[in-house]
Amino acid sequence: MLYFLISFVSFVILSKSFTRKPHCRGDSSGGESKLVSTWFLGNLPSVLISRVKKGSIIGLSFLQFSLGMPLKKKSLVSNKLNNNGEKEKNMVSLLDLPDLPLEIVLEHLSPAELCRVGAVCKSLMDRSRSDYLWQKQMERKWGKVIGDVAYRQWQCHVASRTKEKMFNQSNQRGIFASLRSFSPFLWLKPRAGKGDNKLRNSLPEDSTMALYLSLESGIFWFPAQVYNRENGHAGFMLSCYDALLCYDSRTDTFQARYSPNGRWTTEENIQWDRLRVPPIDNSPHVLHISDCLDDLRPGDHIEIQWRRNKEFPYGWWYGVIGHLESCQGYANQCLCHKNDMVILEFNQYTPGSRWRQTMINRKHHREEGNEIDGFYGGIRKLHSNEEITTWKSLWPTKTVE
Amino acid sequence: MSGISDTERMITLKTVEGTLFDVKSSIAKDLKTVQAFIDDSDDDVTSPIPLPNVFTRELSRILDYLNNHHRFRSGIEKADEEMARYDAEFAKSMSHEELKALILAANYLNVKDLLEFLNQTVADVIQNKSVEFVRNFFGIENDYTPEEEEKLRNENEWAFNGVEQD
């Protein structure tokens, strides 16, 4: 409704400003001014509507000019000429653009540039910090490595930092804080009050931008899984273990802290391709309940949980389903999938090694094992080619004992 | 070129300076603002459509871009390379002032593809440039106090490394 009023006022101004020849004055029979007026009234709402749907208002910049001179006889056209003139003092600022083009420009910038753009002026700072933009940055760089588990860890991290900050601030205010609780002393503003203004400008702790920056700077240690931990350690070949990771932007690598196997183990210089988002959203101490047991056939690729003893966390180990001894291995004669027993093969080990093979019963498998051979836990069947090729790409160059 | 079909009419556009441009209706479709007007007038457009926010230089560039892209797309062989070369030349041929003016015109006329391309170009221009440069380019006044600016600089120090000299 408001738009209609504004457009009506602007129509009056427009029709007057376009009056060059007398017979065109607001006359319904006047060719040109009729064109302009009907175009304006007819076009503007539909343009506005279509733009509103897209989330930006194209007519707004046009309206801004009309609003700028209500009931003045200044011509719209000549005013625009001044504003668009070359090297005029009031240069056309791209901040006058509706949101859409500016958003597109910002979307194309790198994170460093987004930060710099925020230092240009205050309104750009608000824009450059929007969660939407930084979510895109997160997906671009961190999508393969940060999952739900990491986001939850981040929430905890934010909560604890907020508590810490509040605790520090209340300590600073000290006596003023306790005095303020008595109403007569409300006029006493703590000196830290100036800090409130500064806080407004600083980044909100729980924003996506804060997450991104915390990851980049290595402040935030996030949970993920690392393939072939301890880089070639024979004891961990073709396994994937949970760890807390910290990014080093100078070397573009990660440092890992593995859950204690009696002691903390760290590893450095881990490349991006050795990390993954934990596929199961559970703590590594929790047994995964296998849901694919009936579906396992020779040749299937799987991952199985394994741990040395009941105090240690599980790691995920890659294997394939093998044929039973009784089976010849011919595809059309193989009945292994009908058998209750399932052979799991870990071909990275030499034949004869005790780690090469294990057998489970698909009817009631939960966790099997002992203190010598370790414990075999839940099984995940691998469906995606991506996962399988990743495992294969990590195949050791020589077989392991 | 094939003869004009019955859907291929000519639309006349008039810029701020009064220059008239004859445009095929298939090209005019890319100027969504103009197209909306045509749709609203029930396709009965005989007189020139005035564009009070668009200057001759900008409209001529926009039409140039659209004509070329239509030509590339309708070519017998895929002309992706040629189109990329044309786009690069197109972007280079403009000063920063002209680029900004063109964005405003393209935004007003609602030319989606061109706008996307121009915005990418702007992003490329301000890549790795200093805050001052971005201010000048966008025509923005600095509304931070020196202390605030210093604080921002310190917070974002990692972002300010590797910045090109203007």
Tab-separated table of C-alpha atoms in Angstrom, chain A residues 18 32 35-36 39 42-43 46-47 51 54 58 62 77 80-81 84 86-87 91-95 97-98 100-102 104-105 108-109 111-113 115-125 129 198 201-202 212-213 216, chain B residues 14 16 33 36-37 40 47-50 52-53 55 57 97 100 103-104 107-110 115-116 119-120 122-123 126-129 131 134-144 148-149 151-152 155-156 158-160 163:
chain	number	residue	atom	x	y	z
A	18	PHE	CA	8.747	14.810	-18.481
A	32	GLU	CA	4.713	9.762	-24.245
A	35	LEU	CA	3.515	5.523	-21.730
A	36	VAL	CA	5.659	6.652	-18.845
A	39	TRP	CA	4.677	1.925	-17.386
A	42	GLY	CA	2.142	-0.927	-13.970
A	43	ASN	CA	5.761	-1.877	-13.985
A	46	SER	CA	5.328	-6.204	-10.642
A	47	VAL	CA	9.036	-5.480	-10.688
A	51	ARG	CA	12.366	-8.693	-6.843
A	54	LYS	CA	14.287	-12.919	-4.995
A	58	ILE	CA	15.318	-3.321	-7.694
A	62	PHE	CA	14.696	4.286	-8.112
A	77	VAL	CA	16.556	12.980	-14.813
A	80	LYS	CA	20.564	11.418	-11.798
A	81	LEU	CA	22.853	13.110	-14.252
A	84	ASN	CA	26.356	9.745	-12.323
A	86	GLU	CA	32.317	11.522	-13.854
A	87	LYS	CA	34.568	12.312	-10.915
A	91	MET	CA	30.431	9.509	-6.651
A	92	VAL	CA	27.995	6.706	-7.163
A	93	SER	CA	28.625	4.387	-4.317
A	94	LEU	CA	28.040	0.699	-4.811
A	95	LEU	CA	26.594	0.589	-1.323
A	97	LEU	CA	23.010	-1.050	-4.848
A	98	PRO	CA	20.367	-3.404	-3.622
A	100	LEU	CA	21.884	-8.847	-4.567
A	101	PRO	CA	24.930	-7.639	-6.554
A	102	LEU	CA	26.850	-6.830	-3.396
A	104	ILE	CA	27.347	-11.899	-5.145
A	105	VAL	CA	30.590	-9.942	-5.007
A	108	HIS	CA	33.260	-14.626	-4.561
A	109	LEU	CA	35.821	-13.323	-2.113
A	111	PRO	CA	38.091	-15.421	3.681
A	112	ALA	CA	41.047	-13.074	4.000
A	113	GLU	CA	39.396	-10.639	1.646
A	115	CYS	CA	37.939	-9.842	6.690
A	116	ARG	CA	39.546	-6.934	4.902
A	117	VAL	CA	36.245	-5.834	3.443
A	118	GLY	CA	34.916	-5.678	6.981
A	119	ALA	CA	37.548	-3.083	7.790
A	120	VAL	CA	36.325	-0.768	5.043
A	121	CYS	CA	33.261	0.603	6.760
A	122	LYS	CA	30.721	-0.402	9.358
A	123	SER	CA	27.882	-1.462	7.122
A	124	LEU	CA	30.234	-3.635	5.105
A	125	MET	CA	31.457	-5.149	8.342
A	129	ARG	CA	30.246	-11.217	8.839
A	198	LYS	CA	34.034	-2.328	21.695
A	201	ASN	CA	32.200	-4.389	17.061
A	202	SER	CA	33.892	-7.612	17.906
A	212	TYR	CA	36.156	-20.511	10.650
A	213	LEU	CA	38.739	-18.220	12.194
A	216	GLU	CA	42.276	-21.439	10.775
B	14	LYS	CA	15.498	5.162	-25.307
B	16	VAL	CA	18.647	9.166	-20.754
B	33	THR	CA	12.940	-5.047	-16.461
B	36	ALA	CA	8.281	-7.061	-17.513
B	37	PHE	CA	7.091	-3.817	-19.017
B	40	ASP	CA	2.408	-5.709	-18.660
B	47	SER	CA	6.626	3.633	-28.961
B	48	PRO	CA	10.159	3.686	-27.622
B	49	ILE	CA	10.514	2.539	-24.044
B	50	PRO	CA	12.311	5.195	-22.029
B	52	PRO	CA	15.451	7.050	-17.325
B	53	ASN	CA	18.285	5.420	-15.383
B	55	PHE	CA	22.922	5.994	-20.279
B	57	ARG	CA	27.347	4.161	-23.098
B	97	GLU	CA	34.308	3.792	-13.055
B	100	LYS	CA	30.635	0.382	-11.596
B	103	ILE	CA	26.791	-2.783	-12.802
B	104	LEU	CA	24.253	-0.165	-11.811
B	107	ASN	CA	21.141	-4.174	-12.045
B	108	TYR	CA	18.424	-1.716	-13.053
B	109	LEU	CA	17.695	-3.588	-16.252
B	110	ASN	CA	18.004	-6.888	-14.391
B	115	LEU	CA	25.401	-9.102	-13.539
B	116	GLU	CA	26.890	-12.380	-12.342
B	119	ASN	CA	30.213	-9.122	-9.913
B	120	GLN	CA	32.808	-11.819	-10.410
B	122	VAL	CA	34.640	-6.847	-9.269
B	123	ALA	CA	35.573	-9.623	-6.840
B	126	ILE	CA	39.495	-6.237	-5.249
B	127	GLN	CA	41.210	-9.547	-4.614
B	128	ASN	CA	44.382	-9.049	-2.671
B	129	LYS	CA	43.996	-5.316	-2.612
B	131	VAL	CA	41.316	-1.771	2.462
B	134	VAL	CA	38.404	-1.177	-1.734
B	135	ARG	CA	37.176	2.045	-0.159
B	136	ASN	CA	38.152	4.093	-3.179
B	137	PHE	CA	36.772	1.593	-5.594
B	138	PHE	CA	33.384	1.383	-3.923
B	139	GLY	CA	33.273	5.054	-3.126
B	140	ILE	CA	32.856	4.455	0.592
B	141	GLU	CA	33.767	6.771	3.388
B	142	ASN	CA	35.671	5.360	6.291
B	143	ASP	CA	33.469	5.573	9.366
B	144	TYR	CA	35.858	3.947	11.817
B	148	GLU	CA	38.875	1.003	15.912
B	149	GLU	CA	40.766	0.628	12.683
B	151	LYS	CA	42.125	-2.843	16.554
B	152	LEU	CA	40.633	-4.385	13.438
B	155	GLU	CA	42.599	-8.807	14.896
B	156	ASN	CA	42.803	-9.526	11.232
B	158	TRP	CA	46.591	-12.736	9.120
B	159	ALA	CA	44.234	-11.333	6.500
B	160	PHE	CA	46.379	-8.322	5.838
B	163	VAL	CA	48.198	-7.778	0.156
